[in-house]
mmCIF file of C-alpha atoms in Angstrom:
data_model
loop_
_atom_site.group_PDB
_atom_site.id
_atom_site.type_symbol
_atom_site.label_atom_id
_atom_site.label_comp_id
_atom_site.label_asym_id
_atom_site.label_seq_id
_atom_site.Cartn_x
_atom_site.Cartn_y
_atom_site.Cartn_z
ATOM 1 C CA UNK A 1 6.432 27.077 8.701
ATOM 2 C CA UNK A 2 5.833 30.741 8.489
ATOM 3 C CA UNK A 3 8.958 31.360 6.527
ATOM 4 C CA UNK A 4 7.845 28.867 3.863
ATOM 5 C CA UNK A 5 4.678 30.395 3.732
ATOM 6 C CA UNK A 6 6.070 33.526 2.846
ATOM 7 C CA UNK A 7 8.172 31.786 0.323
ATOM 8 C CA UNK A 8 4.983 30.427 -1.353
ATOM 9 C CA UNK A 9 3.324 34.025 -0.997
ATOM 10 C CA UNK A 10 5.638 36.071 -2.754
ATOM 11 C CA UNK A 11 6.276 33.035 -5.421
ATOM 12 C CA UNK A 12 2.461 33.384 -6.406
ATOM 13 C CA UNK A 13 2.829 37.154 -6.328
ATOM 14 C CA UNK A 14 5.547 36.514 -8.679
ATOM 15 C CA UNK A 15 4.044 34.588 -11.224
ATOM 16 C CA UNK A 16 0.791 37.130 -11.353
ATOM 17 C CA UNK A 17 3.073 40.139 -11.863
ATOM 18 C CA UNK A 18 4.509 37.923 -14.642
ATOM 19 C CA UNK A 19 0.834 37.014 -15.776
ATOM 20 C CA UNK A 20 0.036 40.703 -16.102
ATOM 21 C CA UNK A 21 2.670 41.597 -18.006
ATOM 22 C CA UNK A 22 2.075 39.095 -20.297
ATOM 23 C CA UNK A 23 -1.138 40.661 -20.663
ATOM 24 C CA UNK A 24 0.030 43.963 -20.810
ATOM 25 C CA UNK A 25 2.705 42.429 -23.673
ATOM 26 C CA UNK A 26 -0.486 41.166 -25.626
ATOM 27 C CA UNK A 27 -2.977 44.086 -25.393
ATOM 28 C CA UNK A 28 -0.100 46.431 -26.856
ATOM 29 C CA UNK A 29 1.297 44.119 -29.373
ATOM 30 C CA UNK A 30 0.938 45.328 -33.100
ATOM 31 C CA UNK A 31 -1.163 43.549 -35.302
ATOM 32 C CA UNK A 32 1.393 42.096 -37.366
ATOM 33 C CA UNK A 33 2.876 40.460 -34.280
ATOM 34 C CA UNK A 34 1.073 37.524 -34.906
ATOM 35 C CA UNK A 35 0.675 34.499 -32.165
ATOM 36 C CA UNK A 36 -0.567 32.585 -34.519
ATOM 37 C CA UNK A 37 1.778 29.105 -34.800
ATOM 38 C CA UNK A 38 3.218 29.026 -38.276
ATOM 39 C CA UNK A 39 3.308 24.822 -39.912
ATOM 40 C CA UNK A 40 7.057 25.329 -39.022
ATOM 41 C CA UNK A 41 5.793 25.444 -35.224
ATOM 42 C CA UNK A 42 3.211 22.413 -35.915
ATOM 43 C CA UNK A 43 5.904 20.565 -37.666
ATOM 44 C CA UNK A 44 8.080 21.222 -34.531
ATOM 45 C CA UNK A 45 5.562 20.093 -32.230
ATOM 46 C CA UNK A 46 4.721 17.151 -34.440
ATOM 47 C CA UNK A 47 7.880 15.789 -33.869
ATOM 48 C CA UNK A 48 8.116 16.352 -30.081
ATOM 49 C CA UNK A 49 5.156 14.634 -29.568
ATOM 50 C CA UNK A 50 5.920 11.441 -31.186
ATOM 51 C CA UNK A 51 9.337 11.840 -29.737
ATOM 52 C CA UNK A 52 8.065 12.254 -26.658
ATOM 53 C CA UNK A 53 6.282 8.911 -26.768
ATOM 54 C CA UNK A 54 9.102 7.184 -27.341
ATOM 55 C CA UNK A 55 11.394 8.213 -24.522
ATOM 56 C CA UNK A 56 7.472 6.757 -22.450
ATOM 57 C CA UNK A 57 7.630 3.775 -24.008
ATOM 58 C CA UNK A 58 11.476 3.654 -23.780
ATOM 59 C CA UNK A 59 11.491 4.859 -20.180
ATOM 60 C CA UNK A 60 8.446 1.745 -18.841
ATOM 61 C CA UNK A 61 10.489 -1.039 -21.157
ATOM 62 C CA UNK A 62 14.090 -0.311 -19.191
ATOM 63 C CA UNK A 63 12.336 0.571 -15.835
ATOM 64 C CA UNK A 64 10.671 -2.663 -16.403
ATOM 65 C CA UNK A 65 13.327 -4.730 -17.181
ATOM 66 C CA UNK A 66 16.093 -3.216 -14.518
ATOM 67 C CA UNK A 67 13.445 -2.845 -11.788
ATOM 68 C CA UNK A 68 10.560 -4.943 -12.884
ATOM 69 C CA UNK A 69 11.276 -8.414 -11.117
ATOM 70 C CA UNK A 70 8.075 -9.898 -12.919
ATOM 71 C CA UNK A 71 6.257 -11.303 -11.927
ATOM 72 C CA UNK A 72 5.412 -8.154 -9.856
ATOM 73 C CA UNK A 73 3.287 -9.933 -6.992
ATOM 74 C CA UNK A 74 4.465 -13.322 -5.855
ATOM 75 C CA UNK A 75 5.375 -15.069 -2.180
ATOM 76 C CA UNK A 76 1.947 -14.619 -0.856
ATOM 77 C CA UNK A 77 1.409 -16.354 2.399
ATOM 78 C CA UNK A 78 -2.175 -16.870 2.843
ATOM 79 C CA UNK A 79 -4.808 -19.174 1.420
ATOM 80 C CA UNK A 80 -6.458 -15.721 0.232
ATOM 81 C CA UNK A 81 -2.938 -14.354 -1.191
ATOM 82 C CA UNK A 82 -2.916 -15.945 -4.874
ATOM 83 C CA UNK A 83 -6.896 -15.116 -5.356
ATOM 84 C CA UNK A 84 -5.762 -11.366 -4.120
ATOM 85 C CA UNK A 85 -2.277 -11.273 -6.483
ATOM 86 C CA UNK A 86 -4.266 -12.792 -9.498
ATOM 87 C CA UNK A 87 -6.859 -9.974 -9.297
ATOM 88 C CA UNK A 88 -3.903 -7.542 -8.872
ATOM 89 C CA UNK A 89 -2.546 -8.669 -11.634
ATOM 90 C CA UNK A 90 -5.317 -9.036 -14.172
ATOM 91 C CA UNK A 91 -6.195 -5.238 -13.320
ATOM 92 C CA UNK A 92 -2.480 -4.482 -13.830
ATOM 93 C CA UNK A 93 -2.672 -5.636 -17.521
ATOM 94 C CA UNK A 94 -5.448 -4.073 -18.422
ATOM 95 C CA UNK A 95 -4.579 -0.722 -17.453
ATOM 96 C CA UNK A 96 -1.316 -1.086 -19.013
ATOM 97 C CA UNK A 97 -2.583 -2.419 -22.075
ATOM 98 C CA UNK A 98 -5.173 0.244 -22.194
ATOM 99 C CA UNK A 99 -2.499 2.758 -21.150
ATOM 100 C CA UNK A 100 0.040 1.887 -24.308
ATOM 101 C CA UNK A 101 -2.896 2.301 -26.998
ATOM 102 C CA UNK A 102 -4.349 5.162 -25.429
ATOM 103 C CA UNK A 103 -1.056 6.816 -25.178
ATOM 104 C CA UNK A 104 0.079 5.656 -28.604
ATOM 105 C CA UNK A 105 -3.454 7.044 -30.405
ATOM 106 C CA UNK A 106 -2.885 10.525 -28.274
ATOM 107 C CA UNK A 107 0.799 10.991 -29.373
ATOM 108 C CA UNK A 108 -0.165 10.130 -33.223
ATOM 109 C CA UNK A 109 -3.045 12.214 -33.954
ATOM 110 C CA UNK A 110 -1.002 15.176 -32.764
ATOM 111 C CA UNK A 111 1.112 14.177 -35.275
ATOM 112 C CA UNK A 112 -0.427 12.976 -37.915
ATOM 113 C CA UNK A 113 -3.169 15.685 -38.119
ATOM 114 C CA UNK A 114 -0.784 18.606 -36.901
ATOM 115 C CA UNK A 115 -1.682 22.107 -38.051
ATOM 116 C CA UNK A 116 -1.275 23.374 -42.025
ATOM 117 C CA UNK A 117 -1.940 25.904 -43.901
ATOM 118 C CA UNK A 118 -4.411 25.096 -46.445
ATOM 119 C CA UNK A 119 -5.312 21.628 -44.610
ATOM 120 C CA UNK A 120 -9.063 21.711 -42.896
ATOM 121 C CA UNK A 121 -9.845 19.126 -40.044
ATOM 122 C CA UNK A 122 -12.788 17.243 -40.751
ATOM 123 C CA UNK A 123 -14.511 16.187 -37.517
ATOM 124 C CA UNK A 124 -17.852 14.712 -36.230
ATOM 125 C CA UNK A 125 -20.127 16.484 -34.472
ATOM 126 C CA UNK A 126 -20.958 13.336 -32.528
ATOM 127 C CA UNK A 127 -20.802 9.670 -33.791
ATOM 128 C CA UNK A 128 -23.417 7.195 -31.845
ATOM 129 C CA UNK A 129 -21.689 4.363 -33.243
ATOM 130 C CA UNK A 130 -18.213 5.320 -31.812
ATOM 131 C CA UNK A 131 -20.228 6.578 -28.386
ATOM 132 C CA UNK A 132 -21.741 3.273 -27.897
ATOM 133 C CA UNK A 133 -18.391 1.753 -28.484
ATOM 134 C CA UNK A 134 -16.368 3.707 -26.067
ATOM 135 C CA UNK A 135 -18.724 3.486 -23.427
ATOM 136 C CA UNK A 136 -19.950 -0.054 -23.415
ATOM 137 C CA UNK A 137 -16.209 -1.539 -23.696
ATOM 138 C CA UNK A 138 -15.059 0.226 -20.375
ATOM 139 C CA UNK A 139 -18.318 -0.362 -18.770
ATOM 140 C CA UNK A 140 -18.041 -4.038 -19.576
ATOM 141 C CA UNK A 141 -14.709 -4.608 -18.144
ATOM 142 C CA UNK A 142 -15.131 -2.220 -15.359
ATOM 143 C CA UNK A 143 -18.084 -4.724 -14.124
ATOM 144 C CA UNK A 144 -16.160 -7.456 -15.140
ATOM 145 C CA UNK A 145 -13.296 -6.606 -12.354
ATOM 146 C CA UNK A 146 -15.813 -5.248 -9.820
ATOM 147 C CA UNK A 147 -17.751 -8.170 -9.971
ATOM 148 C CA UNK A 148 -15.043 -10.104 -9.636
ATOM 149 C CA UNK A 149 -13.299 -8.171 -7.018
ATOM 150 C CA UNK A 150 -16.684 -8.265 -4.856
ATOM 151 C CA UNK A 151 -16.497 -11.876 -5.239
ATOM 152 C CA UNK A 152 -12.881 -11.958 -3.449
ATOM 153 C CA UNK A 153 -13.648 -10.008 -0.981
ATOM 154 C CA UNK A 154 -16.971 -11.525 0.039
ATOM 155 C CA UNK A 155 -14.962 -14.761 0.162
ATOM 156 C CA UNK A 156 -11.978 -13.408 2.461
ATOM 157 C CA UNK A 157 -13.997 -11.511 4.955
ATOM 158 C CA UNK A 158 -16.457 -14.150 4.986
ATOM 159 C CA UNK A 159 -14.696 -16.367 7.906
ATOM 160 C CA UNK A 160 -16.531 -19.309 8.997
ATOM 161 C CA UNK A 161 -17.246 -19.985 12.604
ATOM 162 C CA UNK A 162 -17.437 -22.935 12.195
ATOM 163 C CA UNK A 163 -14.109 -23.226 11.416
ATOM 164 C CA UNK A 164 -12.758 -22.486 15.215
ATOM 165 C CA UNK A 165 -10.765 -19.824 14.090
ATOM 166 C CA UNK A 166 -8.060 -18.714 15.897
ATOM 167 C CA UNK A 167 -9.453 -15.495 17.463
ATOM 168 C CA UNK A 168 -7.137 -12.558 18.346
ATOM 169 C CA UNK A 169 -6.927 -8.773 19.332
ATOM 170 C CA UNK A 170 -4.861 -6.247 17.746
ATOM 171 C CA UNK A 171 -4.926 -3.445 19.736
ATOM 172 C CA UNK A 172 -3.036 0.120 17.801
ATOM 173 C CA UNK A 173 -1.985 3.152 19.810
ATOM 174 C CA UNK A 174 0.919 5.313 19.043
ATOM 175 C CA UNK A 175 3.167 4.179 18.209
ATOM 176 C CA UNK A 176 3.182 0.478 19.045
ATOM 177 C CA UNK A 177 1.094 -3.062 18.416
ATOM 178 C CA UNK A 178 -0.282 -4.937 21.283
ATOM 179 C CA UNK A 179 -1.997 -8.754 20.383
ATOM 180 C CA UNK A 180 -4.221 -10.467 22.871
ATOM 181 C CA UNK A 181 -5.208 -13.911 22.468
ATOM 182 C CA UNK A 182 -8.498 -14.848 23.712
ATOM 183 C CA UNK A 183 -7.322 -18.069 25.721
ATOM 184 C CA UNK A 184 -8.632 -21.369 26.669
ATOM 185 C CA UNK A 185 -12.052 -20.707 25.954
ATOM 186 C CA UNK A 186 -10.975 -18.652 22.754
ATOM 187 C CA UNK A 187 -13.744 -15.816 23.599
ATOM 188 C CA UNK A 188 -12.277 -12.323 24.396
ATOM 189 C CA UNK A 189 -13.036 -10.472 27.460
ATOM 190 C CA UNK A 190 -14.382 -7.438 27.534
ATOM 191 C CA UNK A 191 -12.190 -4.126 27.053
ATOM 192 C CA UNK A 192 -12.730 -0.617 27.136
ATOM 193 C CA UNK A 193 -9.786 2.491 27.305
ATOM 194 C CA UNK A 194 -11.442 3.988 30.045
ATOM 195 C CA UNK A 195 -10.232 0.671 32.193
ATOM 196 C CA UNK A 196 -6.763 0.905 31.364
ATOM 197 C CA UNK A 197 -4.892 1.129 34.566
ATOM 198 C CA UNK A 198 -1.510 1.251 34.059
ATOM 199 C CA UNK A 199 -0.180 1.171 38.119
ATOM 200 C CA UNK A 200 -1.943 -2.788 37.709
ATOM 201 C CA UNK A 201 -0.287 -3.348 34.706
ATOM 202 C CA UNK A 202 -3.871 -3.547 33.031
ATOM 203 C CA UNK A 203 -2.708 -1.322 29.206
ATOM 204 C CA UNK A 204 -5.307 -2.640 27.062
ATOM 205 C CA UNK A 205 -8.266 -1.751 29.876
ATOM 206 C CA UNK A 206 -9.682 -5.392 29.815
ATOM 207 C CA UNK A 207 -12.673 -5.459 32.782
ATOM 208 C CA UNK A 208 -11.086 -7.418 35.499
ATOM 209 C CA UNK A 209 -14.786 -8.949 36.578
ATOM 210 C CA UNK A 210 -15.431 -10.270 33.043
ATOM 211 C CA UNK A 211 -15.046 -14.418 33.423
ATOM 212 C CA UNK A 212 -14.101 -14.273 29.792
ATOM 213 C CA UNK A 213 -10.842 -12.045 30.249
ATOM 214 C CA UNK A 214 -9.357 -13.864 33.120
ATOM 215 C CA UNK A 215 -7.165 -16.394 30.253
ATOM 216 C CA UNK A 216 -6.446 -14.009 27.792
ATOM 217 C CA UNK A 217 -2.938 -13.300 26.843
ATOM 218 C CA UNK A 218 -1.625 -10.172 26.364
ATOM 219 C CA UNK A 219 2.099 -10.191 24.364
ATOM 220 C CA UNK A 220 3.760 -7.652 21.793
ATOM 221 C CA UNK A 221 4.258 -10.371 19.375
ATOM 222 C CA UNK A 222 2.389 -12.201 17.147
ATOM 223 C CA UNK A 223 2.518 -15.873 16.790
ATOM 224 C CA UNK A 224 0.146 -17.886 14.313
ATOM 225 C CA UNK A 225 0.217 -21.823 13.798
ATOM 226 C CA UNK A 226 0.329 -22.443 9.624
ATOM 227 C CA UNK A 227 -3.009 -23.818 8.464
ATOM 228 C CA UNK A 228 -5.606 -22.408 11.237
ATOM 229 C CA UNK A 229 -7.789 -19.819 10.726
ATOM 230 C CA UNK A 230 -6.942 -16.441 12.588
ATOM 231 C CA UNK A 231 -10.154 -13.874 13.240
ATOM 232 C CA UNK A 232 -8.625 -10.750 14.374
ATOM 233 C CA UNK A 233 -10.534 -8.195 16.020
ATOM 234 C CA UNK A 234 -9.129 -4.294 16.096
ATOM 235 C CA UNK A 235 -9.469 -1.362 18.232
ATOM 236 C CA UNK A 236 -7.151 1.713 18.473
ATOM 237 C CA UNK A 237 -6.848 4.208 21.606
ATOM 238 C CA UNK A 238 -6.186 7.566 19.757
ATOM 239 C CA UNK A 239 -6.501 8.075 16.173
ATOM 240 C CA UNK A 240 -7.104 6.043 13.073
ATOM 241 C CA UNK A 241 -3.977 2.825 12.344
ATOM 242 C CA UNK A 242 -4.570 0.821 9.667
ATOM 243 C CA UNK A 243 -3.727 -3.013 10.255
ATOM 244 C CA UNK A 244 -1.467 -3.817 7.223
ATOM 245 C CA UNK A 245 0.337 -7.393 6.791
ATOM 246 C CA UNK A 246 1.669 -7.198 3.315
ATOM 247 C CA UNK A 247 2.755 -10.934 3.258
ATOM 248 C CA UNK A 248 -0.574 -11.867 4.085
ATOM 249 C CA UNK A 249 -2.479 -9.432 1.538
ATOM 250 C CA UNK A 250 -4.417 -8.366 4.291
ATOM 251 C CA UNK A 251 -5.615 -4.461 5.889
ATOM 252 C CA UNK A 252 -8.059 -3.339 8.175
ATOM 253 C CA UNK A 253 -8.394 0.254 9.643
ATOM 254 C CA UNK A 254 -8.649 0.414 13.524
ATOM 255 C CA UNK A 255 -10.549 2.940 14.177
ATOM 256 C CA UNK A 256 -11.213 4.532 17.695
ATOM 257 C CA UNK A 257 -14.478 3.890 19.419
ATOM 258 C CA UNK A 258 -14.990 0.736 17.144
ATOM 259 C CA UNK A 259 -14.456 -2.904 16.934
ATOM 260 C CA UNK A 260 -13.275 -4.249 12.853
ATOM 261 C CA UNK A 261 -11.997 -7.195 12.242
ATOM 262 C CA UNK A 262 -10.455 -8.867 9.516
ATOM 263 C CA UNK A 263 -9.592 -12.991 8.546
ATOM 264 C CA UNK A 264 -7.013 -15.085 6.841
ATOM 265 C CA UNK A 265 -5.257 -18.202 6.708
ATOM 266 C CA UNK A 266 -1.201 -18.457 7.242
ATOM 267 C CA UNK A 267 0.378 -21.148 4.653
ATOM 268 C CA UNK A 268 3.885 -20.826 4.643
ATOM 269 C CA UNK A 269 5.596 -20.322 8.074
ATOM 270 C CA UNK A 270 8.882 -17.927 8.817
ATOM 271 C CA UNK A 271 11.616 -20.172 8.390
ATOM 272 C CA UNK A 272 9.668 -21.333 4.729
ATOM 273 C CA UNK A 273 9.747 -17.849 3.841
ATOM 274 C CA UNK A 274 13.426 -17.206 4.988
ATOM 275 C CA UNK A 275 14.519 -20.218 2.779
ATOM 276 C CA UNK A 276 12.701 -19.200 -0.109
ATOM 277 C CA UNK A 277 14.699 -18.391 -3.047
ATOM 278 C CA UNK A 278 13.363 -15.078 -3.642
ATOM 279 C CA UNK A 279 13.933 -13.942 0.043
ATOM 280 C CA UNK A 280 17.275 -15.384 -0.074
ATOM 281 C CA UNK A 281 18.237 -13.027 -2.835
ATOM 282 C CA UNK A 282 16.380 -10.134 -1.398
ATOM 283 C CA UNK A 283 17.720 -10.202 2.099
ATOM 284 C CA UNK A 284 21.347 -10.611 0.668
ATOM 285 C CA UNK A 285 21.257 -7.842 -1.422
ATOM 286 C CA UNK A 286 20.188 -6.043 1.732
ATOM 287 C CA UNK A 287 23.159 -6.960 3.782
ATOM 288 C CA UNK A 288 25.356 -6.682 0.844
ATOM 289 C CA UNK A 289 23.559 -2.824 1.049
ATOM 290 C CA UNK A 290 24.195 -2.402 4.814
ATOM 291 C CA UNK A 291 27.688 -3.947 4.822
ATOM 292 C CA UNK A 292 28.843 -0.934 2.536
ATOM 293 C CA UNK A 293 27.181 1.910 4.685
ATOM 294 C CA UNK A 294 28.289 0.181 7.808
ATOM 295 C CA UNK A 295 31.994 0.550 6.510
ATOM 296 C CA UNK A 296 30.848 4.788 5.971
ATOM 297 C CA UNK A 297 29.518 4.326 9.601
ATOM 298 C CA UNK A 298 32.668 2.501 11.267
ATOM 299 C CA UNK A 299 34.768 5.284 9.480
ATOM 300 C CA UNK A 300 32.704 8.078 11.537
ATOM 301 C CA UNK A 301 33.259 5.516 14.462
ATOM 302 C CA UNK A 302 29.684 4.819 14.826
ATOM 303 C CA UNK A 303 28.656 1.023 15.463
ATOM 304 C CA UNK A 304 27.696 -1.130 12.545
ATOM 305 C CA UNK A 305 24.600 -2.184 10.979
ATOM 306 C CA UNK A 306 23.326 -5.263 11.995
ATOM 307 C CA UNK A 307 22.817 -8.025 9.608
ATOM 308 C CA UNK A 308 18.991 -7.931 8.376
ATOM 309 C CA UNK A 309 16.968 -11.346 8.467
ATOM 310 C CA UNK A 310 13.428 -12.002 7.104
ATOM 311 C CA UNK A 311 10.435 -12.066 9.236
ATOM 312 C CA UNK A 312 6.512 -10.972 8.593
ATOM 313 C CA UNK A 313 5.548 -7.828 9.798
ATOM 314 C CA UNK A 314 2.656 -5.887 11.214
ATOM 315 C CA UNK A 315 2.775 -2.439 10.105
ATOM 316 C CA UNK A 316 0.981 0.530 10.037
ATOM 317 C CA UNK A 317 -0.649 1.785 7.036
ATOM 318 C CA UNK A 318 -1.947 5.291 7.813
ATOM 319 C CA UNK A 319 0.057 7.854 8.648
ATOM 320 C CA UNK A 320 -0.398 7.994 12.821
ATOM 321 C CA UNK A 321 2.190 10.612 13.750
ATOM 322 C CA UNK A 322 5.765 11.113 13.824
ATOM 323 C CA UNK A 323 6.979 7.679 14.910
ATOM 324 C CA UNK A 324 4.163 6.212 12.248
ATOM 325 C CA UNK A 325 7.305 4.865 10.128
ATOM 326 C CA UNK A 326 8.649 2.841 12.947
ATOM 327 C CA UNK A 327 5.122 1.753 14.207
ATOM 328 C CA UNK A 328 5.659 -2.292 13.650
ATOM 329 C CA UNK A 329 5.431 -6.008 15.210
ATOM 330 C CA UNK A 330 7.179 -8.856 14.020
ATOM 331 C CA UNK A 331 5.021 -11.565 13.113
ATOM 332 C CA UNK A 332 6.221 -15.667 13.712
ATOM 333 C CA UNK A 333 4.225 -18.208 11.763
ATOM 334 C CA UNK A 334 5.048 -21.904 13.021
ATOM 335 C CA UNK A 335 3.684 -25.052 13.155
ATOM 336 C CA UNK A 336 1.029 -26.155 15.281
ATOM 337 C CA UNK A 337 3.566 -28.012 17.742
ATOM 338 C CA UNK A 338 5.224 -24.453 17.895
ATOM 339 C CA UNK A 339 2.479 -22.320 18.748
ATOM 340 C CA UNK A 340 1.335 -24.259 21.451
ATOM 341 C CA UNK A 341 4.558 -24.599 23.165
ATOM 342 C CA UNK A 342 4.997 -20.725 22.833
ATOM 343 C CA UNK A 343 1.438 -19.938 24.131
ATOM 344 C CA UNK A 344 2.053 -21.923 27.357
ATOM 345 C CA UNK A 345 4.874 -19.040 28.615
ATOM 346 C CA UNK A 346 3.001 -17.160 28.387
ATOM 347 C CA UNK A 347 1.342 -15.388 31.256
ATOM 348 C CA UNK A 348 -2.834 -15.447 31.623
ATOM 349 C CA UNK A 349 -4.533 -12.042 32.081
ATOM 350 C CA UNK A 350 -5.534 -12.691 35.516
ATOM 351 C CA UNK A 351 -1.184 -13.366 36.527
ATOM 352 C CA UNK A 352 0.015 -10.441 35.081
ATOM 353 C CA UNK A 353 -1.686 -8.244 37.280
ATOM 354 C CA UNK A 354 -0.030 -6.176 39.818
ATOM 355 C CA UNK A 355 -1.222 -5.130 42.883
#
């Protein structure tokens, strides 16, 4: 670290001695040394800028069509997904659209009305009529999309009690995910990290007196049954995780110290997603990508790569640490049949306690 800071130290010293001279260069220079740019230079420029437009509008058309995959969002997985991709989507256009004209209008006025000699600009000290126009247009879409984003997420965090959601913990500490399911009587007992007692197997400091606790399941996987309503609640132990299940369109921060909590329905379940077309192709050009390096790998006589298969993830969104990359928990989404079968091995609070 030091050593780069001296790098960037004498860099900037650099570049000032450069400044000066530059100045120095300036102050001295004769008066028919002129800095002036000649039409020659504006012609010059002229044509840089417009051709400089075209390698942006050449660059976003190939990158679009060799890495686009339109349509850019799809294979949501939760009754909130499409509402989520749609706005995503809608915002996307506009600020592309918006970005091509503005882009275009830049690149051609520096062309069109480049410097020469003999030619005066005529400008506007200030035009209400274009004003009004350039701020009411923005403004109006601007409220359109906030309005309508406002909407979406009113709706999504919005869960309904009534609705006997599903209600689980997700409980971030470095660099790991623990879930704990609130049991029988689907109410979660109480918890605090000053409880956590890790000779009685107790890592998520649940209060052993608490009635409500006694059922709850503690596991380092996720399971959801397709079609129910899941209410997780968050905590973290040491610093700030953010919640992120990208099939699911859904983040929350965990924050220390506080409880948030965040809602969504699961639609399509694991072996769905696996059999969807899209994932087929994407997980075979992934072990079409490992089966070369493993061949690099076998030649150093290191093992193989093992052949990659689709499931949902929870990940962390917010840089944690140094093991924040690898900070992840695989989700399973099955039927209801599934999930209940599942949830029966596993063990109750109150039997996983060691003495």
């Amino acid at each position: 670290m030091t050593a780069l800071l001296t790098i960037i130290v004498l860099v900037f010293i650099l570049v000032a001695i450069w400044q000066m001279v530059k100045i120095f260069d300036l102050a001295q220079a004769k008066s028919e040394c002129d800095q002036v740019a000649t039409d020659k230079d504006n012609k010059i420029n002229a044509y840089l800028m417009m051709g400089f437009l075209a390698f942006i509008y050449i660059i976003t058309i190939i990158s679009i069509v060799k890495w686009g995959d339109l349509p850019l969002l799809s294979n949501s997985a939760s009754a909130h997904g499409p509402t989520i991709d749609n706005l995503m989507a809608i915002s996307l256009v506009i600020i592309f659209f918006v970005q091509t004209v503005t882009q275009f209008l830049l690149h051609y006025f520096a062309f069109k009305y480049k410097g020469e000699k003999g030619k005066k600009a005529l400008f506007f000290a200030d035009n209400n009529k274009l004003e009004a126009i350039w701020t009411i247009i923005p403004v109006i879409v601007l409220a359109g999309l906030i309005i309508y984003g406002l909407n979406t997420w009113v709706n999504i965090m919005g869960v309904d009690e009534s609705d006997d959601p599903l209600v689980i913990e997700l409980y971030a500490q470095q660099f790991n995910w623990t879930a704990r399911y609130a049991g029988q009587d689907n109410t979660l007992g109480l918890a605090n990290v000053r409880l956590i007692d890790i000779d009685k197997a107790n890592v998520l400091g649940l209060d052993e007196a608490d009635p409500n606790a006694q059922d709850d399941i503690i596991t380092k996987e996720l399971h959801l049954p397709v079609g129910k309503p899941v209410l997780f609640k968050m905590r973290s132990q040491d610093v700030l995780h953010s919640a992120y299940m990208p099939h699911f369109r859904a983040q929350m921060n965990c924050v220390p110290g506080m409880i948030t909590q965040f809602g969504f329905t699961p639609t399509v379940t694991s072996e769905e997603m696996r059999q969807n077309p899209d994932m087929v192709e994407k997980v075979a050009n992934i072990n079409k990508i490992r089966v070369e390096k493993s061949k690099d790998l076998i030649a150093k006589g290191e093992d193989a790569l093992d052949r990659y298969e689709f499931d949902y993830l929870l990940i962390c969104n917010k840089i944690c640490g140094k093991s924040h990359y690898n900070m992840q928990m695989k989700i399973v989404v099955e039927t209801q049949e599934e999930f209940d079968a599942w949830i029966k091995e596993q063990k109750e609070f109150k039997n996983s306690l060691t003495n």
